[in-house]
Amino acid sequence: MASRYQEVYQSWIKDPSAFWAEAAKAIDWIKPPQKIFDPDMGVYGRWFPDGTLNTCYNAVDRHVKNGRAEQAALIYDSPVTGMKRTFTFAQLLAEVNAVAAVLKDFGVVKGDRVLLYMPMIPEAVIGVLACARIGAIHSVVFGGFAAKELATRINDSQPKVIITASCGIEPNRVVKYKPLLDEAIELAAVKPEKVLLLQRPQEKAEMIGGRDFDWGDMVVPALAEGRTVKPEEMAATDPLYILYTSGTTGVPKGVVRDNGGHAVALCWTMKNLYGIEPGEVFWAASDVGWVVGHSYILYGQLLYGATTVVYEGKPVGTPDAGAFWRMIEEYKIAALFTAPTAFRAVRKEDPNAEHVKKYDLTSLRTLFLAGERADPDTVAWAEKILGVPVIDHWWQTETGWAIAGNPIGLGALPVKHGSPTVAMPGYDVQIVDEGCHQVPAGKMGSIVVKLPLPPGCLPTLWKQDERMKESYLTEFPGYYKTADAGFIDEDNYLYIMGRTDDIINVAGHRLSTGGMEEVLASHPDVAECAVIGVKDELKGEQPCGFVVLKSGVTRSPIEIEKDLVKLVRDKIGPVAAFKIAITVNRLPKTRSGKILRGTMKKIADHDPWTMPATIDDPAIMDEIMAALQTKGF
Ligand code: COA
Ligand code: AMP
């Protein structure tokens, strides 16, 4: 089928308001928006400023009303516990109502924040939808973050209630969430009033009287009584959630998502980008703590009347590299979405894809990849073993949906390995130089998006309009700075080559090297440090820290390096995957004192490099190379 992409993209260019007004018809509004975009509202304008709706109603209730009550809404499959369960839309509605009733009993009202620190269990989705129902702003924190990171998020979002579970389960250990949460609350300047805790059979958490409430004591009776809560009428522009993401410092950015634009944009993507029909199963093998999990585990499928999947397991080791294929066969999954890392992990374990032969994968039409650069080799391997289109698409926590992709629902464009294809309607993507001048096709530059951003993208950072402007809108006036670098080819295909800031991408997880440097610098023996992301065959990148010790330190560098690895794990969390600290005598710097991280990275990656003209002392580079060699680089 010839792609309708050009026609649809041009229709958006011609009249963005008409385009989004049409897309907005997919939503059941309480008050349909009369105005589609108000350029004078907010930091760069707001979408659907006079519309009102309830996101939970659109994700659950309306499907119950419209004949999907008995259709699967959510499939839970947990190879780490052996649990499986499918919730119909009717069951999901009852569960969401019960949690919403409990939150109301706790005194949570519209606009209050509720933080969720949850593993991949259905209660995470139910908790989030309950917040959306009553107009509470949820903030989900990924389970792999340590207490200090959690505390930072508590301080910033100031939740009235925290919803958690006694533990998460990693293949090699039970992660006790409650002690981490207790420590975080202890560290936080702002305390939640109540904690709602789900006791899992694998770990019984200690409860603090008066503050902690057992899910079994609160939600289970509310469900048995069939309690219901009317969905709150929300302005399209009211915040739905805050999702923290790594910034350039240790202080994460609270990305805000609104109700109206979010619902409209996600519904549009389900059909047009992913080619999914209501009633089909679309599985995003991510985590509810990341943006992919927010958009395509928590919301997209449900808003559209499709089936979502909560998978508590890994691509490999739970129990083997056939885990994805088992899921596809068992649940007749139409599309799978994951990070390239997951496929690299599968390929490492099962290079000849022997496991694929054991399963019936005929339901699978498309594989979608995002979260990090999809290396052509991995894409080619996935195409070969699955025999379906493998679609890379590029997005960010900030945008909430793909900036560039290959719109399967509009008819696929030819795939070019290494490119996430073309800009989606809503995004006018340009490549500019430092002076904000567009560069010719094929030339690398900063990737920017002409304002306004489309519905679904962040309107601002939580309570920080100024940081929003400084971080994204100031450097290239009139544009949103993606902080990715890349180029556009003659066919308008986009290529994303890497970040322009100190964000690195480890196993599809976005991490701040600046945040890690802050932790290393807090060690009493460290005088200065630099963290870079070095190439890693499996995870794409891995962090590597260089430290200079204070003069007079007598402890062995090896001991201190071990301390530093532990310190990052304790302060940021295991997800940082910080395993390499290297002691050096000096760090390479420019004459003005700027650490030459880029050159260090090239050396560690064995990429061609030249001695920077501005380097203070070229001899240091030999020391860096020698230090890297001792660590096997
Ligand atoms: N709670 C607690 N700890 C967690 C966690 C969670 N939710 N998720 C990960 N961790 C821990 C891991 O157990 C690991 O700990 P370890 O150092 O003790 O082994 C550490 O954090 C690093 O995790 P990760 O980088 O994911 O490595 P891994 O070896 O556990 O798994 C992959 C590697 C490739 C299998 C895994 O990263 C994966 O499935 N990636 C898919 C990509 C993805 O989900 N991307 C999200 C955006 S689409
Ligand atoms: P996150 O906010 O965690 O989704 O991370 C966003 C960053 O991940 C982007 O700015 C890119 O650097 C990177 N990224 C995400 N998807 C892709 C992709 N398809 N290709 C290249 N880089 C990607």
XYZ file of C-alpha atoms and ligand atoms in Angstrom:
704
model
C 0.000 0.000 0.000
C 1.323 3.441 -0.936
C 2.017 5.503 2.138
C -0.363 8.362 2.914
C 2.324 9.942 5.055
C 3.100 12.867 2.737
C -0.563 13.734 2.311
C -1.221 13.572 6.064
C 1.927 15.501 6.996
C 1.077 18.188 4.440
C -2.468 18.434 5.792
C -1.000 19.117 9.218
C 1.392 21.762 7.829
C -1.478 23.438 5.996
C -3.721 23.714 9.023
C -2.423 22.376 12.337
C -5.558 23.396 14.226
C -7.845 21.588 11.779
C -5.577 18.546 11.978
C -5.694 18.353 15.780
C -9.384 19.276 15.913
C -10.036 16.199 13.776
C -7.777 14.013 15.943
C -9.555 15.321 19.064
C -12.767 13.639 17.902
C -11.316 10.333 19.127
C -11.820 11.570 22.702
C -15.045 11.673 24.714
C -14.935 15.244 25.970
C -17.147 16.576 28.724
C -16.917 19.986 27.050
C -15.498 19.617 23.546
C -12.806 22.226 22.868
C -14.024 25.229 20.892
C -10.525 26.629 20.691
C -7.842 24.221 19.493
C -4.696 26.186 20.341
C -4.070 29.314 22.357
C -0.634 30.762 21.537
C -0.831 33.190 24.455
C -1.330 30.646 27.191
C 1.524 28.969 29.041
C 5.171 28.957 28.078
C 4.696 28.423 24.329
C 0.891 28.124 23.997
C -1.591 25.468 25.108
C -3.739 22.905 23.303
C -7.506 22.604 23.701
C -7.607 25.388 26.331
C -11.372 25.327 26.871
C -11.960 21.580 26.583
C -12.727 19.394 29.591
C -12.506 15.635 29.970
C -11.459 12.858 32.279
C -8.543 10.715 31.095
C -9.524 7.683 33.195
C -13.064 7.827 31.817
C -11.628 7.784 28.306
C -9.241 4.939 29.118
C -11.725 2.696 30.922
C -15.375 3.694 31.441
C -16.202 4.524 27.861
C -15.038 1.122 26.643
C -17.230 -0.591 29.234
C -20.132 1.476 27.954
C -19.308 0.886 24.296
C -19.325 -2.888 24.236
C -15.816 -3.716 25.358
C -16.655 -4.575 28.984
C -15.586 -8.200 28.580
C -12.600 -7.503 26.356
C -9.123 -7.863 27.854
C -7.860 -4.444 28.907
C -4.729 -5.499 30.740
C -2.691 -8.684 30.630
C -0.311 -9.298 33.526
C 2.383 -11.894 33.011
C 5.109 -12.352 35.570
C 7.688 -15.034 34.864
C 9.567 -13.979 38.019
C 6.636 -14.979 40.254
C 4.732 -17.386 37.997
C 1.629 -15.151 38.170
C -0.629 -14.458 35.195
C -3.908 -12.574 35.125
C -6.076 -10.834 32.586
C -8.343 -7.924 33.539
C -11.306 -7.083 31.336
C -12.279 -3.431 30.975
C -15.158 -4.073 33.407
C -12.798 -5.596 35.989
C -10.289 -2.819 35.494
C -13.010 -0.249 36.084
C -14.027 -1.900 39.354
C -10.405 -2.024 40.568
C -9.750 1.588 39.585
C -12.922 2.715 41.315
C -11.875 0.931 44.504
C -8.460 2.610 44.619
C -10.008 5.964 43.714
C -12.418 5.561 46.641
C -9.532 4.818 49.022
C -7.566 7.829 47.787
C -10.650 9.984 48.342
C -10.971 8.565 51.875
C -7.350 9.598 52.391
C -8.395 13.142 51.534
C -6.788 13.305 48.111
C -8.452 15.960 45.969
C -8.032 17.307 42.442
C -4.559 18.765 41.949
C -2.944 16.846 44.831
C 0.065 14.782 43.922
C 0.302 11.020 44.426
C 3.682 9.348 43.960
C 3.882 5.708 42.898
C 6.991 3.626 43.539
C 5.927 0.321 42.071
C 7.203 -2.767 40.323
C 5.637 -4.075 37.126
C 2.345 -5.255 38.563
C -1.238 -4.403 37.570
C -1.696 -2.348 40.722
C 0.705 0.211 39.231
C -1.674 0.779 36.303
C -4.719 0.673 38.558
C -3.169 3.208 40.950
C -2.288 5.580 38.127
C -5.763 5.399 36.583
C -7.320 5.976 40.001
C -5.309 9.202 40.267
C -6.435 10.273 36.804
C -10.021 9.535 37.811
C -10.016 11.855 40.794
C -7.807 14.486 39.192
C -4.774 13.776 41.345
C -1.457 14.287 39.543
C 0.547 11.084 39.569
C 4.271 10.786 39.571
C 5.663 7.312 38.998
C 9.251 6.717 40.078
C 11.200 3.840 38.528
C 11.977 1.036 40.987
C 15.678 0.950 40.139
C 16.289 4.362 41.729
C 17.758 4.594 45.218
C 16.300 6.362 48.259
C 18.067 9.667 47.602
C 16.697 9.955 44.076
C 13.268 9.088 45.392
C 13.623 11.752 48.088
C 14.482 14.375 45.472
C 11.279 13.497 43.615
C 9.232 13.575 46.828
C 10.598 17.006 47.645
C 9.825 18.364 44.216
C 6.347 16.897 43.715
C 5.249 17.027 47.375
C 2.872 14.065 47.235
C 0.039 13.801 49.724
C 0.013 10.019 49.337
C 2.554 7.469 48.147
C 1.463 4.154 46.651
C 4.002 1.354 46.790
C 4.502 -2.392 47.099
C 6.609 -4.372 49.538
C 9.029 -5.428 46.832
C 10.046 -5.661 43.233
C 11.590 -8.803 41.845
C 14.751 -8.777 39.815
C 15.941 -12.127 38.467
C 18.851 -12.199 40.915
C 17.184 -10.691 44.006
C 14.089 -9.397 45.738
C 14.288 -5.590 45.853
C 12.775 -4.479 49.155
C 10.971 -1.269 48.263
C 9.685 -0.361 51.697
C 13.033 0.259 53.442
C 14.062 2.368 50.435
C 10.822 4.327 50.648
C 11.114 4.784 54.417
C 14.657 6.092 53.976
C 13.522 8.416 51.194
C 10.715 9.832 53.335
C 13.216 10.266 56.170
C 15.557 12.175 53.830
C 12.780 14.262 52.265
C 11.952 17.691 53.621
C 8.301 17.197 52.726
C 6.507 14.132 54.124
C 3.505 12.372 52.607
C 0.493 12.051 54.872
C -0.215 8.452 53.967
C 1.341 5.441 52.300
C -0.781 2.776 50.619
C 1.245 -0.421 50.471
C 0.614 -3.649 48.623
C 2.121 -6.567 50.537
C 3.441 -9.083 48.053
C 3.875 -12.733 49.070
C 7.628 -12.581 48.381
C 8.318 -9.947 51.056
C 6.394 -8.648 54.051
C 7.141 -4.999 54.720
C 7.106 -3.345 58.137
C 4.294 -0.834 58.493
C 4.451 2.505 60.296
C 1.295 2.998 62.355
C -0.902 5.957 61.402
C 0.944 6.575 58.132
C 1.038 3.246 56.306
C -2.092 1.455 55.146
C -2.302 -2.027 53.735
C -3.809 -2.347 50.241
C -5.459 -5.551 51.459
C -7.216 -3.697 54.289
C -8.248 -0.699 52.216
C -8.694 -1.540 48.545
C -9.931 -5.113 48.853
C -13.006 -4.154 50.952
C -13.699 -1.158 48.690
C -13.678 -3.538 45.736
C -15.900 -6.056 47.509
C -18.383 -3.286 48.309
C -18.341 -2.185 44.676
C -17.542 1.417 45.566
C -17.512 3.863 42.693
C -16.159 7.364 42.243
C -17.379 9.821 39.639
C -14.612 10.863 37.240
C -13.520 14.436 37.943
C -14.017 17.017 35.203
C -10.540 18.176 34.236
C -9.445 21.012 32.003
C -7.522 19.686 29.031
C -4.660 21.826 30.296
C -4.706 20.452 33.859
C -1.684 18.294 34.642
C -2.231 14.547 34.426
C 1.200 13.501 35.593
C 4.736 14.511 36.390
C 7.516 12.233 35.176
C 11.022 12.996 36.345
C 13.837 12.590 33.890
C 17.570 13.154 34.003
C 18.703 16.686 33.438
C 22.241 17.941 33.199
C 22.607 18.146 36.956
C 21.660 15.798 39.766
C 18.303 17.576 40.051
C 15.905 15.799 37.692
C 13.414 17.624 35.521
C 9.733 17.186 36.348
C 8.178 16.786 32.914
C 4.494 17.733 33.067
C 1.887 16.058 30.871
C -1.570 17.525 30.477
C -4.889 15.676 30.153
C -6.296 16.775 26.798
C -3.313 16.963 24.469
C -1.959 13.714 25.877
C -5.157 11.760 25.224
C -5.540 13.170 21.714
C -1.920 12.561 20.707
C -1.764 9.010 22.065
C -4.996 7.998 20.347
C -3.660 9.393 17.080
C -0.462 7.340 17.370
C -2.208 4.045 18.103
C -3.821 3.917 14.691
C -1.569 5.990 12.502
C 1.892 5.280 13.831
C 1.500 1.788 15.301
C -1.235 0.508 12.996
C -3.172 -1.033 15.892
C -6.920 -1.568 15.939
C -9.086 -1.471 19.076
C -9.225 -4.957 20.594
C -5.686 -5.876 19.537
C -2.808 -6.532 21.918
C 0.084 -4.066 21.822
C 2.938 -4.857 24.182
C 5.522 -2.291 25.219
C 8.228 -4.273 27.006
C 9.362 -1.334 29.068
C 8.647 -0.262 32.631
C 5.914 1.989 34.009
C 8.695 4.158 35.457
C 9.790 5.365 31.996
C 7.998 7.470 29.422
C 7.523 4.512 27.084
C 5.756 2.773 29.941
C 3.595 5.828 30.618
C 2.490 6.197 27.024
C 2.220 2.548 25.970
C 1.734 0.507 29.124
C -0.401 2.884 31.162
C -2.358 4.931 28.653
C -2.152 4.569 24.853
C -3.742 1.160 24.431
C -6.439 1.800 27.007
C -7.418 5.185 25.597
C -7.799 3.491 22.244
C -9.662 0.385 23.414
C -6.731 -1.937 22.746
C -5.125 -4.339 25.219
C -2.020 -3.463 27.192
C 0.518 -5.800 28.780
C 2.289 -5.579 32.133
C 5.259 -7.947 31.944
C 7.275 -8.521 35.079
C 10.340 -10.106 33.601
C 13.309 -9.560 31.327
C 13.997 -10.383 27.701
C 16.528 -13.005 28.802
C 16.912 -15.159 31.895
C 13.206 -15.272 32.790
C 13.627 -18.101 32.008
C 15.420 -17.824 28.653
C 15.881 -15.850 25.452
C 12.519 -17.126 24.182
C 10.563 -14.999 26.681
C 9.390 -12.439 24.084
C 8.318 -15.141 21.641
C 6.415 -17.023 24.340
C 4.510 -13.854 25.185
C 3.717 -13.124 21.525
C 2.300 -16.597 21.002
C 0.414 -16.770 24.293
C -1.339 -13.409 23.987
C -1.467 -13.066 20.180
C 0.491 -9.861 20.351
C 0.099 -7.719 17.224
C 2.961 -5.321 17.897
C 5.918 -5.379 20.257
C 7.751 -2.249 21.330
C 11.061 -2.402 23.165
C 14.566 -0.953 23.256
C 17.313 -2.222 20.927
C 19.240 -3.291 24.047
C 16.654 -5.958 24.713
C 17.246 -7.419 21.258
C 21.003 -7.258 21.720
C 20.539 -9.191 24.967
C 18.397 -11.831 23.208
C 20.859 -12.097 20.340
C 23.789 -12.554 22.719
C 22.043 -15.514 24.373
C 20.529 -17.001 21.238
C 22.482 -15.812 18.189
C 20.799 -18.281 15.835
C 17.337 -17.497 17.220
C 16.676 -21.154 18.024
C 13.921 -20.118 20.450
C 11.958 -18.378 17.705
C 11.366 -21.747 16.026
C 9.472 -23.051 19.057
C 6.694 -20.469 18.931
C 3.893 -19.365 16.655
C 4.574 -15.701 15.947
C 1.990 -15.234 13.214
C 0.087 -12.607 15.223
C 3.086 -10.250 15.223
C 2.924 -7.623 12.491
C 5.522 -5.112 13.607
C 8.427 -4.611 15.986
C 8.986 -1.060 17.224
C 12.262 0.071 18.737
C 13.063 3.260 20.650
C 14.842 4.641 23.682
C 18.317 4.657 22.159
C 19.884 4.535 18.724
C 18.815 1.403 16.868
C 22.098 0.145 15.472
C 21.669 -1.213 11.912
C 23.179 -4.561 12.848
C 20.557 -5.229 15.530
C 17.745 -4.007 13.274
C 18.895 -6.320 10.467
C 19.071 -9.276 12.861
C 15.587 -8.591 14.216
C 14.210 -8.320 10.671
C 15.823 -11.609 9.746
C 14.607 -13.632 12.701
C 11.080 -12.200 12.840
C 10.286 -11.547 9.199
C 8.238 -8.446 10.049
C 8.980 -4.721 9.643
C 11.311 -3.432 12.351
C 10.522 0.199 12.969
C 12.879 2.522 14.792
C 11.265 5.658 16.168
C 12.724 8.557 18.089
C 11.255 10.295 21.074
C 11.991 11.742 24.477
C 10.389 11.845 27.915
C 9.611 15.472 27.145
C 7.593 14.738 24.008
C 5.710 11.695 25.314
C 5.340 10.282 21.822
C 7.413 9.875 18.707
C 8.955 12.938 17.112
C 10.031 10.804 14.175
C 8.887 7.389 13.089
C 7.597 5.280 10.261
C 3.808 5.527 10.330
C 2.705 1.942 9.812
C -0.981 2.862 9.967
C -0.601 5.354 7.124
C 1.323 2.829 5.055
C 4.985 2.184 5.833
C 7.709 4.184 4.149
C 10.833 2.318 3.038
C 13.033 1.531 6.061
C 16.550 2.916 6.063
C 18.706 1.272 8.697
C 20.116 3.812 11.129
C 17.229 6.252 10.651
C 14.008 6.515 12.647
C 12.482 7.676 9.325
C 10.559 10.962 9.163
C 9.030 13.670 11.341
C 5.533 12.884 12.579
C 2.704 15.342 11.911
C 2.894 17.941 14.649
C 6.669 18.190 14.503
C 8.537 20.563 12.202
C 12.008 19.130 12.781
C 15.025 21.107 11.611
C 18.787 20.798 11.864
C 20.509 24.027 12.819
C 23.996 25.302 13.522
C 25.060 27.220 16.619
C 23.619 30.422 15.199
C 20.225 28.726 14.706
C 20.595 28.677 10.904
C 19.285 25.646 9.071
C 22.094 23.483 7.664
C 21.978 21.682 4.296
C 20.809 18.065 3.929
C 23.375 15.562 5.142
C 25.127 18.020 7.467
C 25.186 17.372 11.191
C 23.767 19.919 13.580
C 21.503 20.387 16.567
C 18.061 18.911 16.147
C 15.312 21.394 16.982
C 11.540 21.445 16.638
C 9.768 24.601 15.566
C 7.355 25.824 18.227
C 4.682 25.123 19.173
C 5.213 21.501 20.136
C 2.220 19.307 19.282
C -0.404 18.072 21.762
C 0.989 15.533 24.237
C 4.386 17.221 24.611
C 5.392 18.875 27.850
C 3.753 22.262 28.392
C 6.327 23.003 31.099
C 8.408 21.567 33.955
C 6.635 21.110 37.263
C 6.436 24.540 38.900
C 9.467 25.661 36.891
C 8.486 27.676 33.849
C 11.826 29.447 33.912
C 13.819 26.199 33.897
C 11.615 25.029 31.040
C 12.515 28.134 29.051
C 16.210 27.968 29.911
C 16.536 24.252 29.233
C 14.642 23.997 25.986
C 13.540 27.283 24.486
C 16.276 29.879 24.932
C 19.279 28.618 22.974
C 17.402 28.433 19.664
C 14.711 31.128 19.807
C 11.392 29.956 18.388
C 12.405 26.318 18.628
C 12.416 23.463 21.135
C 15.949 22.184 21.659
C 15.943 18.378 21.662
C 19.581 18.211 22.863
C 20.114 15.519 20.262
C 22.461 15.999 17.328
C 21.980 14.520 13.897
C 21.138 15.214 10.288
C 18.381 14.971 7.703
C 19.127 13.311 4.353
C 17.905 14.199 0.871
C 14.743 12.151 1.402
C 13.917 13.961 4.642
C 14.917 10.935 6.727
C 16.251 11.864 10.113
C 19.391 10.414 11.735
C 19.908 10.759 15.498
C 23.586 10.552 16.329
C 23.813 11.393 20.038
C 23.153 13.917 22.768
C 24.669 17.373 22.845
C 24.558 17.473 26.642
C 25.887 15.152 29.323
C 22.996 12.701 29.189
C 23.955 9.126 28.419
C 21.795 6.200 27.472
C 22.497 2.931 29.285
C 20.319 -0.034 28.265
C 17.703 2.426 27.006
C 17.728 4.207 30.369
C 18.424 7.925 30.374
C 21.071 8.926 32.917
C 22.902 12.108 33.785
C 26.698 11.932 33.948
C 26.526 15.259 35.795
C 24.440 13.557 38.483
C 27.019 10.778 38.794
C 29.831 13.329 38.997
C 28.040 14.997 41.904
C 27.997 11.656 43.729
C 31.672 10.891 43.018
C 32.672 14.394 44.123
C 30.933 13.822 47.451
C 33.454 11.092 48.360
C 35.907 12.507 50.914
C 38.975 11.280 48.997
C 37.980 12.674 45.603
C 39.399 16.004 44.476
C 37.807 16.099 41.039
C 36.135 13.791 38.604
C 34.591 13.328 35.178
C 32.047 10.750 34.063
C 31.641 9.800 30.427
C 29.526 7.234 28.618
C 31.686 4.670 26.829
C 30.478 2.282 24.139
C 29.068 -0.989 25.389
C 28.138 -3.896 23.142
C 25.012 -4.809 25.101
C 23.790 -1.635 26.770
C 24.825 0.823 24.067
C 26.749 2.895 26.578
C 28.033 2.398 30.085
C 29.203 5.079 32.504
C 32.889 5.333 33.272
C 34.193 7.653 36.006
C 37.659 9.204 36.134
C 38.720 10.477 39.537
C 41.670 12.466 40.844
C 42.321 11.805 44.528
C 43.037 14.533 47.042
C 46.709 14.939 47.911
C 47.657 13.096 51.078
C 45.125 10.292 50.539
C 46.838 7.065 51.571
C 44.125 4.474 50.896
C 44.678 2.340 47.842
C 42.991 3.594 44.661
C 41.427 0.155 44.168
C 39.645 0.406 47.526
C 38.433 3.913 46.729
C 37.227 2.845 43.283
C 35.160 0.097 44.948
C 33.735 2.704 47.345
C 32.755 4.866 44.399
C 30.944 2.075 42.586
C 28.993 1.348 45.758
C 28.339 5.039 46.382
C 26.705 5.583 42.988
C 24.609 2.432 43.451
C 23.513 3.627 46.903
C 22.844 7.237 45.938
C 21.418 6.939 42.404
C 20.504 3.282 42.267
C 21.401 0.049 40.488
C 19.887 1.404 37.281
C 22.888 3.735 36.896
C 24.913 0.560 36.157
C 28.028 2.392 37.316
C 30.757 -0.270 37.451
C 33.977 1.447 36.311
C 35.916 4.044 38.289
C 39.465 4.850 37.186
C 41.957 6.784 39.275
C 44.152 9.188 37.328
C 46.688 11.796 38.396
C 45.098 14.614 36.420
C 42.154 15.231 34.135
C 42.741 16.612 30.626
C 41.528 20.194 30.469
C 41.504 23.171 28.171
C 43.547 26.177 29.179
C 40.339 27.724 30.467
C 39.779 24.729 32.748
C 37.068 22.825 30.851
C 37.412 19.050 31.158
C 37.838 17.440 27.729
C 35.182 14.760 28.180
C 34.496 14.410 24.463
C 38.113 13.542 23.670
C 38.285 11.135 26.615
C 35.215 9.391 25.248
C 36.718 9.060 21.781
C 39.856 7.519 23.262
C 37.863 5.064 25.397
C 35.670 4.152 22.399
C 38.731 3.673 20.139
C 37.303 6.277 17.791
C 39.643 8.524 15.777
C 40.587 11.629 17.761
C 42.848 14.615 17.483
C 44.612 16.490 20.231
C 42.429 19.536 21.016
C 44.246 22.741 20.154
C 43.116 24.261 23.428
C 44.471 21.490 25.674
C 46.492 22.695 28.601
C 48.974 19.811 28.724
C 48.935 17.252 25.886
C 50.990 14.762 27.915
C 47.933 14.001 30.064
C 46.314 12.157 27.171
C 49.018 9.466 27.384
C 48.173 9.004 31.045
C 44.458 8.683 30.234
C 45.174 6.104 27.545
C 47.390 4.119 29.913
C 44.754 4.229 32.677
C 42.072 3.006 30.257
C 44.330 0.188 29.097
C 44.782 -1.037 32.659
C 40.983 -1.384 32.840
C 40.822 -3.370 29.617
C 39.717 -0.618 27.235
N 14.029 -2.261 40.373
C 15.203 -2.491 40.975
N 16.348 -2.713 40.312
C 16.301 -2.692 38.973
C 15.124 -2.454 38.269
C 13.943 -2.227 39.020
N 12.783 -1.973 38.448
N 15.397 -2.508 36.950
C 16.700 -2.767 36.833
N 17.248 -2.888 38.059
C 18.630 -3.206 38.369
C 19.051 -4.513 37.716
O 18.730 -5.631 38.522
C 20.544 -4.332 37.605
O 21.095 -4.596 38.889
P 22.492 -5.386 39.072
O 23.527 -4.317 38.875
O 22.409 -5.861 40.475
O 22.554 -6.476 38.064
C 20.723 -2.832 37.385
O 19.493 -2.223 37.817
C 20.973 -2.445 35.947
O 19.836 -2.815 35.179
P 19.886 -2.940 33.600
O 20.797 -1.871 33.062
O 18.517 -3.007 33.068
O 20.666 -4.275 33.338
P 20.217 -5.790 33.434
O 21.481 -6.543 33.252
O 19.371 -6.058 34.610
O 19.295 -5.989 32.131
C 18.605 -5.740 29.876
C 19.782 -5.722 30.830
C 19.097 -5.373 28.500
C 18.011 -7.140 29.836
C 17.551 -4.733 30.369
O 18.157 -3.492 30.537
C 16.370 -4.583 29.465
O 15.496 -5.401 29.350
N 16.291 -3.454 28.777
C 15.147 -3.194 27.953
C 15.076 -1.759 27.765
C 14.053 -1.042 28.517
O 13.285 -1.545 29.270
N 14.097 0.252 28.235
C 13.198 1.190 28.791
C 12.882 2.242 27.791
S 12.074 1.583 26.331
P 14.173 9.295 27.189
O 13.775 10.650 27.629
O 14.570 8.390 28.294
O 13.155 8.671 26.271
O 15.484 9.475 26.325
C 15.471 10.307 25.209
C 16.760 10.229 24.486
O 17.015 8.879 24.094
C 16.732 11.007 23.210
O 17.007 12.374 23.419
C 17.800 10.305 22.392
O 19.078 10.736 22.753
C 17.619 8.867 22.810
N 16.744 8.163 21.884
C 15.475 7.786 22.108
N 14.990 7.123 21.035
C 15.975 7.099 20.110
C 16.100 6.581 18.773
N 15.100 5.923 18.206
N 17.265 6.777 18.132
C 18.278 7.435 18.712
N 18.223 7.933 19.966
C 17.089 7.770 20.659
